[in-house]
Coordinates of C-alpha atoms in Angstrom, one line a residue:
M1 CA 34.6 18.2 71.3
G2 CA 36.2 14.9 69.3
V3 CA 33.0 14.3 67.4
V4 CA 33.1 15.3 63.8
I5 CA 29.3 15.2 62.2
Q6 CA 29.0 15.0 58.5
V7 CA 26.0 16.2 56.7
R8 CA 24.4 15.7 53.3
I9 CA 21.7 16.6 51.9
P10 CA 20.1 14.4 50.1
S11 CA 19.4 15.7 46.1
R12 CA 16.4 15.1 43.9
V13 CA 18.4 12.9 41.9
D14 CA 19.3 10.4 45.0
K15 CA 18.0 6.9 44.4
P16 CA 15.1 6.1 47.4
G17 CA 17.2 3.7 49.7
S18 CA 20.5 4.3 48.2
S19 CA 23.7 4.6 50.6
P20 CA 25.2 8.2 51.3
V21 CA 28.0 8.7 48.9
K22 CA 31.5 7.6 49.4
Q23 CA 34.1 10.2 50.2
C24 CA 37.4 9.4 48.2
N25 CA 39.7 10.4 50.5
Q26 CA 37.9 8.9 53.7
E27 CA 40.2 7.7 56.3
N28 CA 40.3 4.7 58.2
L29 CA 39.0 5.8 61.4
L30 CA 38.5 3.8 64.6
P31 CA 36.1 3.2 65.3
A32 CA 34.3 3.2 62.4
P33 CA 32.0 6.4 61.4
L34 CA 27.9 5.5 62.1
V35 CA 26.0 6.4 58.9
L36 CA 22.5 7.7 60.0
P37 CA 20.4 7.6 57.0
S38 CA 18.5 10.0 58.4
V39 CA 18.4 12.7 61.5
H40 CA 15.4 10.9 63.4
E41 CA 16.3 7.2 63.4
L42 CA 13.2 5.3 64.7
D43 CA 12.7 3.0 67.4
L44 CA 11.1 0.1 65.3
F45 CA 10.6 -2.7 68.1
R46 CA 8.9 0.0 70.6
C47 CA 6.7 1.2 67.9
F48 CA 5.2 -2.0 66.8
Q49 CA 5.6 -3.8 70.0
P50 CA 1.9 -4.1 70.6
V51 CA 1.1 -5.6 67.1
L52 CA 4.2 -7.8 66.8
I53 CA 2.3 -10.8 65.4
H54 CA 0.5 -9.0 63.0
I55 CA 3.3 -6.8 60.9
Q56 CA 2.9 -9.0 58.3
M57 CA -0.6 -7.9 57.4
L58 CA 0.8 -4.0 58.2
W59 CA 3.6 -4.8 55.8
E60 CA 0.7 -5.9 53.1
L61 CA -1.1 -3.0 53.5
M62 CA 1.5 -0.6 53.6
L63 CA 2.7 -2.8 50.1
L64 CA -0.5 -2.2 48.5
G65 CA -1.1 1.5 49.3
E66 CA -4.4 0.8 51.4
P67 CA -6.1 3.9 53.4
M68 CA -5.7 3.8 57.2
V69 CA -5.9 5.2 60.2
V70 CA -3.8 5.1 63.2
M71 CA -6.0 6.1 65.8
A72 CA -2.8 7.3 69.1
P73 CA -3.5 8.5 72.8
S74 CA -0.7 11.5 72.0
P75 CA 0.7 13.1 68.8
S76 CA 4.0 12.2 69.5
V77 CA 2.8 8.1 69.6
S78 CA 0.6 8.7 66.2
S79 CA 3.3 10.2 64.6
E80 CA 5.7 7.2 65.3
M81 CA 3.5 4.8 64.1
V82 CA 2.7 6.3 60.9
L83 CA 6.7 6.9 60.1
A84 CA 7.1 3.5 61.3
L85 CA 4.4 1.7 59.1
T86 CA 5.6 4.2 56.1
S87 CA 9.1 3.1 56.6
C88 CA 8.8 -0.6 57.0
L89 CA 8.6 -1.0 52.9
A90 CA 12.5 0.4 52.7
P91 CA 14.2 0.4 50.3
L92 CA 11.1 0.4 48.0
R93 CA 9.6 3.8 48.4
Y94 CA 6.1 4.5 49.7
C95 CA 4.5 6.8 47.2
C96 CA 1.2 7.5 48.9
D97 CA 0.6 10.4 51.0
F98 CA 0.8 9.9 55.1
R99 CA -0.3 12.5 57.6
P100 CA 1.7 11.5 60.8
Y101 CA -0.4 13.9 63.0
F102 CA -4.2 15.1 61.2
T103 CA -6.7 17.1 63.0
I104 CA -10.0 18.5 62.4
H105 CA -8.7 21.7 61.4
D106 CA -6.7 19.9 58.5
S107 CA -8.0 21.8 55.1
E108 CA -8.9 18.2 54.0
F109 CA -11.3 17.6 56.9
K110 CA -14.1 17.3 54.9
E111 CA -12.2 15.4 51.8
Y112 CA -11.3 12.1 54.5
T113 CA -14.6 12.0 56.5
T114 CA -17.1 12.2 53.7
R115 CA -18.8 8.8 52.9
T116 CA -19.6 9.8 49.3
Q117 CA -16.7 8.7 48.2
A118 CA -14.1 5.9 48.7
P119 CA -11.0 7.1 51.4
P120 CA -7.8 8.0 49.6
N121 CA -4.9 6.0 49.4
I122 CA -3.2 7.6 52.5
V123 CA -2.2 6.7 56.5
V124 CA -3.4 9.3 59.1
G125 CA -2.6 9.7 62.4
V126 CA -5.2 11.2 64.8
T127 CA -5.9 11.4 68.2
N128 CA -9.0 12.8 68.3
P129 CA -11.8 10.5 69.9
F130 CA -14.3 12.4 67.1
F131 CA -12.6 10.3 64.6
I132 CA -13.9 7.1 65.6
K133 CA -17.0 8.0 64.3
T134 CA -16.4 10.2 61.1
L135 CA -13.6 7.6 60.3
Q136 CA -15.6 4.4 60.8
H137 CA -16.0 4.1 56.9
W138 CA -12.6 3.4 56.4
P139 CA -11.1 0.0 55.6
H140 CA -8.3 -0.7 57.9
I141 CA -8.2 1.4 62.0
L142 CA -5.3 0.9 64.3
R143 CA -6.3 1.8 67.6
V144 CA -3.0 1.9 69.8
G145 CA -2.0 2.8 73.6
E146 CA 0.9 4.3 74.6
L147 CA 4.1 2.9 73.5
R148 CA 6.3 1.6 76.6
M149 CA 9.3 -0.9 77.3
A150 CA 8.4 -2.9 79.5
G151 CA 10.3 -5.9 80.5
D152 CA 7.4 -8.5 79.1
L153 CA 6.1 -7.7 75.6
P154 CA 3.1 -6.0 76.4
K155 CA -0.6 -7.6 75.3
Q156 CA -0.7 -8.1 71.5
V157 CA -3.6 -6.5 70.0
K158 CA -6.2 -8.4 67.9
V159 CA -7.9 -7.8 64.8
K160 CA -11.7 -7.3 65.3
K161 CA -14.2 -6.7 62.8
L162 CA -15.0 -2.9 61.6
A163 CA -18.9 -3.3 63.1
K164 CA -17.4 -3.4 66.6
L165 CA -15.5 0.1 66.3
K166 CA -18.8 2.2 67.5
T167 CA -18.3 3.4 71.1
L168 CA -15.4 6.1 72.2
D169 CA -14.0 3.6 74.7
T170 CA -12.8 1.2 71.8
K171 CA -10.3 -0.7 73.1
P172 CA -6.8 -1.2 71.3
G173 CA -6.9 -3.4 68.1
I174 CA -6.6 -4.0 64.5
Y175 CA -10.0 -3.2 62.8
T176 CA -10.2 -4.8 59.3
S177 CA -11.7 -7.3 57.5
Y178 CA -8.2 -7.9 55.3
K179 CA -7.0 -11.5 54.8
T180 CA -3.4 -11.8 54.7
F181 CA -1.9 -13.0 51.3
L182 CA 1.3 -14.6 53.1
H183 CA 1.8 -16.6 55.9
K184 CA 3.0 -15.2 59.3
D185 CA 6.2 -15.4 59.9
K186 CA 6.6 -17.5 63.3
T187 CA 10.3 -17.6 63.4
L188 CA 10.7 -13.7 63.5
I189 CA 8.3 -13.8 66.6
K190 CA 10.0 -16.6 68.4
R191 CA 13.1 -14.8 67.9
L192 CA 11.9 -11.5 69.3
L193 CA 10.2 -13.1 72.0
K194 CA 13.8 -14.7 73.0
G195 CA 15.3 -11.6 72.8
I196 CA 12.5 -9.4 75.3
Q197 CA 13.2 -12.9 77.5
R198 CA 17.1 -12.1 77.4
K199 CA 16.8 -8.6 77.7
R200 CA 18.3 -7.8 74.5
P201 CA 18.7 -4.3 73.8
S202 CA 16.3 -2.6 72.3
E203 CA 17.9 -1.1 69.5
V204 CA 19.4 -5.0 68.2
Q205 CA 15.3 -5.9 68.5
S206 CA 14.9 -3.0 65.7
A207 CA 17.7 -4.6 63.7
L208 CA 16.4 -7.2 63.5
L209 CA 13.0 -6.3 62.6
R210 CA 14.2 -3.6 60.0
R211 CA 16.1 -6.6 58.9
H212 CA 13.1 -8.7 58.2
L213 CA 11.5 -6.2 56.3
L214 CA 14.1 -5.1 53.9
E215 CA 14.1 -9.2 53.1
L216 CA 10.8 -9.5 52.8
T217 CA 10.3 -6.2 50.9
Q218 CA 13.1 -7.4 48.5
S219 CA 12.3 -11.0 48.1
F220 CA 9.3 -9.4 46.6
I221 CA 11.0 -6.7 44.4
I222 CA 13.4 -9.3 43.2
P223 CA 11.0 -10.8 40.6
L224 CA 10.6 -7.5 39.2
V225 CA 13.8 -7.0 39.0
S226 CA 14.8 -10.6 37.5
A227 CA 11.8 -10.6 35.0
G228 CA 13.6 -7.7 33.6
T229 CA 17.0 -8.8 33.1
C230 CA 17.1 -12.1 31.7
Q231 CA 17.6 -10.7 28.2
G232 CA 21.0 -12.5 27.9
R233 CA 19.7 -15.5 29.3
E234 CA 23.6 -16.7 30.8
S235 CA 22.8 -19.2 33.0
W236 CA 24.4 -19.3 36.7
M237 CA 24.0 -21.6 39.9
V238 CA 23.8 -20.7 43.3
W239 CA 25.2 -23.1 45.8
V240 CA 26.1 -23.1 49.3
G241 CA 28.8 -25.5 50.6
G242 CA 29.7 -27.5 46.7
T243 CA 25.4 -28.3 47.1
P244 CA 23.9 -26.6 44.3
K245 CA 20.6 -24.6 45.6
L246 CA 19.1 -22.7 42.7
T247 CA 19.6 -22.2 39.6
R248 CA 18.4 -18.6 37.8
C249 CA 19.4 -16.8 34.6
H250 CA 20.6 -13.4 34.0
P251 CA 22.5 -11.1 31.5
C252 CA 26.2 -11.2 31.5
S253 CA 26.1 -7.6 32.6
A254 CA 24.8 -8.7 36.1
M255 CA 28.7 -9.9 37.0
A256 CA 29.9 -6.3 36.9
G257 CA 31.8 -5.6 39.6
T258 CA 31.6 -9.0 41.4
P259 CA 33.2 -9.3 45.0
P260 CA 36.5 -10.8 44.7
T261 CA 37.1 -14.6 44.8
V262 CA 37.6 -16.1 48.1
P263 CA 37.8 -20.0 49.4
A264 CA 34.7 -21.7 49.6
P265 CA 33.8 -22.8 52.8
V266 CA 30.7 -24.4 54.0
S267 CA 28.6 -21.5 55.0
S268 CA 30.2 -19.5 51.6
L269 CA 27.9 -18.4 48.3
A270 CA 29.6 -19.2 44.7
L271 CA 28.3 -18.3 41.6
A272 CA 29.8 -20.0 38.2
P273 CA 28.5 -19.7 34.9
A274 CA 26.9 -23.1 34.9
R275 CA 28.1 -23.7 31.1
D276 CA 31.5 -23.2 31.8
P277 CA 32.7 -25.1 34.4
G278 CA 36.4 -24.2 34.2
A279 CA 35.1 -20.2 34.7
A280 CA 36.1 -18.4 38.0
T281 CA 34.0 -18.4 40.7
A282 CA 32.6 -15.4 42.3
A283 CA 32.4 -15.9 46.1
L284 CA 30.4 -14.3 48.7
G285 CA 32.0 -14.8 52.6
T286 CA 29.3 -15.0 55.1
T287 CA 28.8 -16.8 58.7
R288 CA 25.1 -16.6 58.1
G289 CA 22.3 -19.1 57.0
S290 CA 22.1 -20.3 53.4
S291 CA 18.1 -18.1 53.1
T292 CA 19.9 -15.1 54.4
L293 CA 23.2 -15.9 52.5
I294 CA 20.8 -16.6 49.2
Y295 CA 19.1 -12.9 49.8
D296 CA 22.4 -11.0 50.4
F297 CA 23.9 -12.3 46.9
Y298 CA 20.8 -11.0 45.1
F299 CA 20.8 -8.0 47.0
Y300 CA 24.9 -7.5 46.4
L301 CA 23.8 -8.7 42.6
F302 CA 21.3 -6.5 41.8
S303 CA 22.4 -3.3 43.4
F304 CA 24.9 -3.7 40.3
Q305 CA 21.8 -3.7 37.5
E306 CA 21.7 -0.2 37.0
H307 CA 18.3 -1.2 34.9
Y308 CA 16.9 -3.7 36.7
M309 CA 13.9 -4.1 33.1
A310 CA 16.5 -5.1 30.7
S311 CA 14.3 -7.0 29.0
L312 CA 12.0 -4.3 28.4
M313 CA 15.2 -2.1 27.0
P314 CA 15.8 -2.3 22.9
L315 CA 19.3 -3.9 22.1
Q316 CA 22.0 -1.8 22.0
R317 CA 23.0 -2.5 18.3
A318 CA 19.3 -0.9 17.7
I319 CA 20.8 2.4 19.1
T320 CA 22.1 4.5 15.8
P321 CA 23.5 7.9 15.6
W322 CA 21.1 9.4 13.3
K323 CA 17.6 8.4 14.3
N324 CA 15.8 9.0 17.7
P325 CA 16.3 6.1 20.2
P326 CA 14.0 3.2 20.1
Q327 CA 11.1 2.9 22.4
I328 CA 11.5 0.7 25.7
R329 CA 8.7 -1.8 25.3
P330 CA 6.0 -1.7 27.7
F331 CA 5.8 -4.2 31.1
C332 CA 3.8 -7.0 30.5
Q333 CA 1.8 -8.3 33.9
E334 CA 0.9 -11.3 32.3
D335 CA 4.2 -12.2 30.9
F336 CA 5.6 -11.4 34.4
M337 CA 3.2 -13.7 36.1
K338 CA 4.3 -16.6 34.0
S339 CA 7.8 -16.2 34.9
L340 CA 7.3 -16.2 38.8
E341 CA 6.8 -20.3 38.3
H342 CA 10.7 -20.2 38.1
A343 CA 11.8 -16.7 39.1
G344 CA 9.2 -16.0 42.0
P345 CA 9.9 -14.9 45.7
Q346 CA 10.1 -18.7 47.0
L347 CA 13.8 -18.4 45.7
T348 CA 14.7 -16.0 48.9
C349 CA 11.7 -15.9 51.0
V350 CA 10.8 -19.1 53.3
L351 CA 6.5 -17.4 53.4
K352 CA 4.2 -19.2 52.1
G353 CA 1.3 -17.9 50.6
D354 CA -0.6 -16.6 47.2
W355 CA 2.3 -14.4 46.1
L356 CA 0.2 -14.1 42.5
G357 CA -2.7 -12.7 44.1
L358 CA -0.5 -10.3 46.5
Y359 CA 1.8 -9.1 43.0
R360 CA -2.2 -8.5 41.2
R361 CA -2.9 -6.1 44.0
F362 CA 0.7 -4.7 43.7
F363 CA -0.2 -3.8 40.4
K364 CA -3.2 -1.6 41.3
S365 CA -1.5 0.6 43.5
P366 CA -0.2 3.6 43.7
N367 CA 3.5 1.9 44.8
F368 CA 3.8 0.1 41.8
D369 CA 2.8 2.9 39.5
G370 CA 5.4 5.2 41.6
W371 CA 8.3 2.5 41.6
F372 CA 7.5 1.7 37.8
R373 CA 7.3 5.5 36.6
Q374 CA 10.6 5.8 38.8
R375 CA 12.3 2.9 36.8
H376 CA 11.2 3.4 33.3
R377 CA 12.5 7.5 33.7
E378 CA 16.1 5.9 34.1
M379 CA 15.9 3.6 31.7
S380 CA 14.7 6.4 29.2
Q381 CA 17.9 8.5 30.5
K382 CA 20.2 5.4 30.0
L383 CA 19.1 5.2 26.1
E384 CA 19.7 9.2 25.8
A385 CA 23.0 8.7 27.2
L386 CA 23.5 5.4 24.9
H387 CA 22.3 7.9 22.1
L388 CA 24.9 9.9 23.0
E389 CA 27.7 7.7 23.4
A390 CA 26.5 6.5 19.4
I391 CA 27.1 10.2 18.2
C392 CA 30.2 10.4 19.7
E393 CA 31.4 7.3 17.6
A394 CA 29.8 8.1 14.5
D395 CA 31.8 9.8 11.7
I396 CA 30.1 13.3 11.3
V397 CA 32.2 14.4 8.5
A398 CA 31.3 11.4 6.5
W399 CA 27.2 11.7 7.6
M400 CA 27.6 15.7 6.2
K401 CA 28.8 15.4 2.6
D402 CA 25.2 14.4 1.2
K403 CA 23.3 16.7 3.3
S404 CA 21.7 19.7 3.2
E405 CA 22.2 23.0 5.3
V406 CA 18.6 22.6 6.6
E407 CA 19.6 18.8 7.7
I408 CA 23.0 20.2 9.1
V409 CA 21.3 23.1 10.8
D410 CA 18.7 20.6 12.3
L411 CA 21.2 18.2 13.6
V412 CA 23.1 21.4 15.2
L413 CA 20.1 22.4 17.1
K414 CA 19.3 18.8 18.5
L415 CA 22.7 17.6 19.5
R416 CA 22.6 21.1 21.6
E417 CA 19.0 20.2 22.9
K418 CA 20.2 16.9 23.8
L419 CA 23.4 18.6 25.9
V420 CA 21.2 20.8 27.7
R421 CA 19.2 17.7 28.6
A422 CA 22.0 15.8 29.6
R423 CA 23.8 18.1 32.0
C424 CA 20.3 19.4 33.5
Q425 CA 18.7 15.6 34.2
H426 CA 22.4 14.4 35.2
L427 CA 22.2 11.9 32.7
P428 CA 24.5 9.0 33.0
V429 CA 27.5 9.8 30.6
K430 CA 30.6 10.8 31.4
E431 CA 31.7 14.3 31.2
E432 CA 34.6 13.5 28.4
T433 CA 31.4 12.3 26.0
L434 CA 29.7 15.5 26.7
Q435 CA 32.7 17.3 25.5
R436 CA 33.2 15.4 22.8
V437 CA 29.6 16.4 21.4
S438 CA 30.3 20.1 21.9
L439 CA 33.5 19.3 19.6
Y440 CA 31.0 17.8 17.0
I441 CA 28.5 20.5 17.5
D442 CA 32.1 23.5 16.7
T443 CA 33.3 20.7 14.0
I444 CA 29.7 21.2 12.1
I445 CA 29.0 24.8 12.3
G446 CA 32.7 25.6 11.1
S447 CA 31.6 23.4 7.8
L448 CA 29.1 25.4 7.1
P449 CA 28.6 29.4 5.4
E450 CA 29.7 32.5 7.6
D451 CA 26.5 33.7 7.7
L452 CA 25.1 30.5 9.1
Q453 CA 27.9 29.9 11.6
A454 CA 27.4 34.4 12.8
V455 CA 23.5 32.9 13.7
L456 CA 24.7 29.4 15.3
H457 CA 27.7 30.6 17.3
H458 CA 26.5 31.6 20.9
P459 CA 26.2 34.9 21.5

């Protein structure tokens, strides 16, 4: 008693990684409500304990959508490890298939064990030792033992050659020939080891690990975002404690929803137009280090960039009411690669390595395809919304003066189609705009002869 649980079932229109919808009438409760993004929150630190020193490699394999087999002693360990692997890309959606617990009775058994074709992009969790031989041709195999929460860090598994995976008593390890693009983050390992020595709770260790993976994914995704948002070429400078740290180009729209201005202590982040020293400064206060600080700023800034690939979007003045919306320009990989020199992940991530090579491999993966399709769909919906707004601002009566009845009827049918699509696809359009379009349709029909009005009016 005394506990209130509010559950919201996710919708198809929800963006991956987005926070739950805030309630307008939410009271100031003490203690503050605890929001769980899922019913079952994985103990990430417990799952990754035996492979902590290889977390960088596992993150890259998941990012690239590589086929992987997880061999575990029990279904629970298998399932937890597979779910932990696929969740380490958040907020990027893992777009490949995954099977937390796969058996020889599953319908895809022959497809996954055949050697006549390359393994599919999937993470498979198994427990049957029979799979050691039947899945030996897979490029990446993770063999783990029982997950335990002992006082000391469990023995870390080693990276071994696939040729050694032949016997049923195969020892735990990562069997792969994969070479990582990025270097290991030794600082993270030291922090986690120190946490074990100080008997830090597993929940805190998991939070540190999840935070690290989140920052890593965001650092990788931010250039893809910023490569598309530099249309306005507005210069902004970011500094910590009055010392310039980096300069980037962003459109003015990126400032929508900036945090309130606060005094600029040494540990705060300030943002102001570099070409306008007198402009108001938007500051984001924090007590953390500068690298995390800059990450927080970008995470905050781009959460307000509704369509991060704005450079691919047509200019708003090119959207006219009486023509179909212009096409979105294609994503050019080479142009993006050129932008990494001054707007790459090195601005928000301390890890060194072959970032260019990692991006090139990522472009060939199902995760990039899924990511780009989702963003392209959002941009297309935004174009539809802008087109509806342009129609509402147009003078319909003036347009109809020199138009034939066929053209006017065609416009009515197209407007109705747009109206239905806007409601069914939940386009980012205000209800007021949709109501105005409905009024325009009634106005147009009212100007036609009575016989046509009878045909066009809804039954």
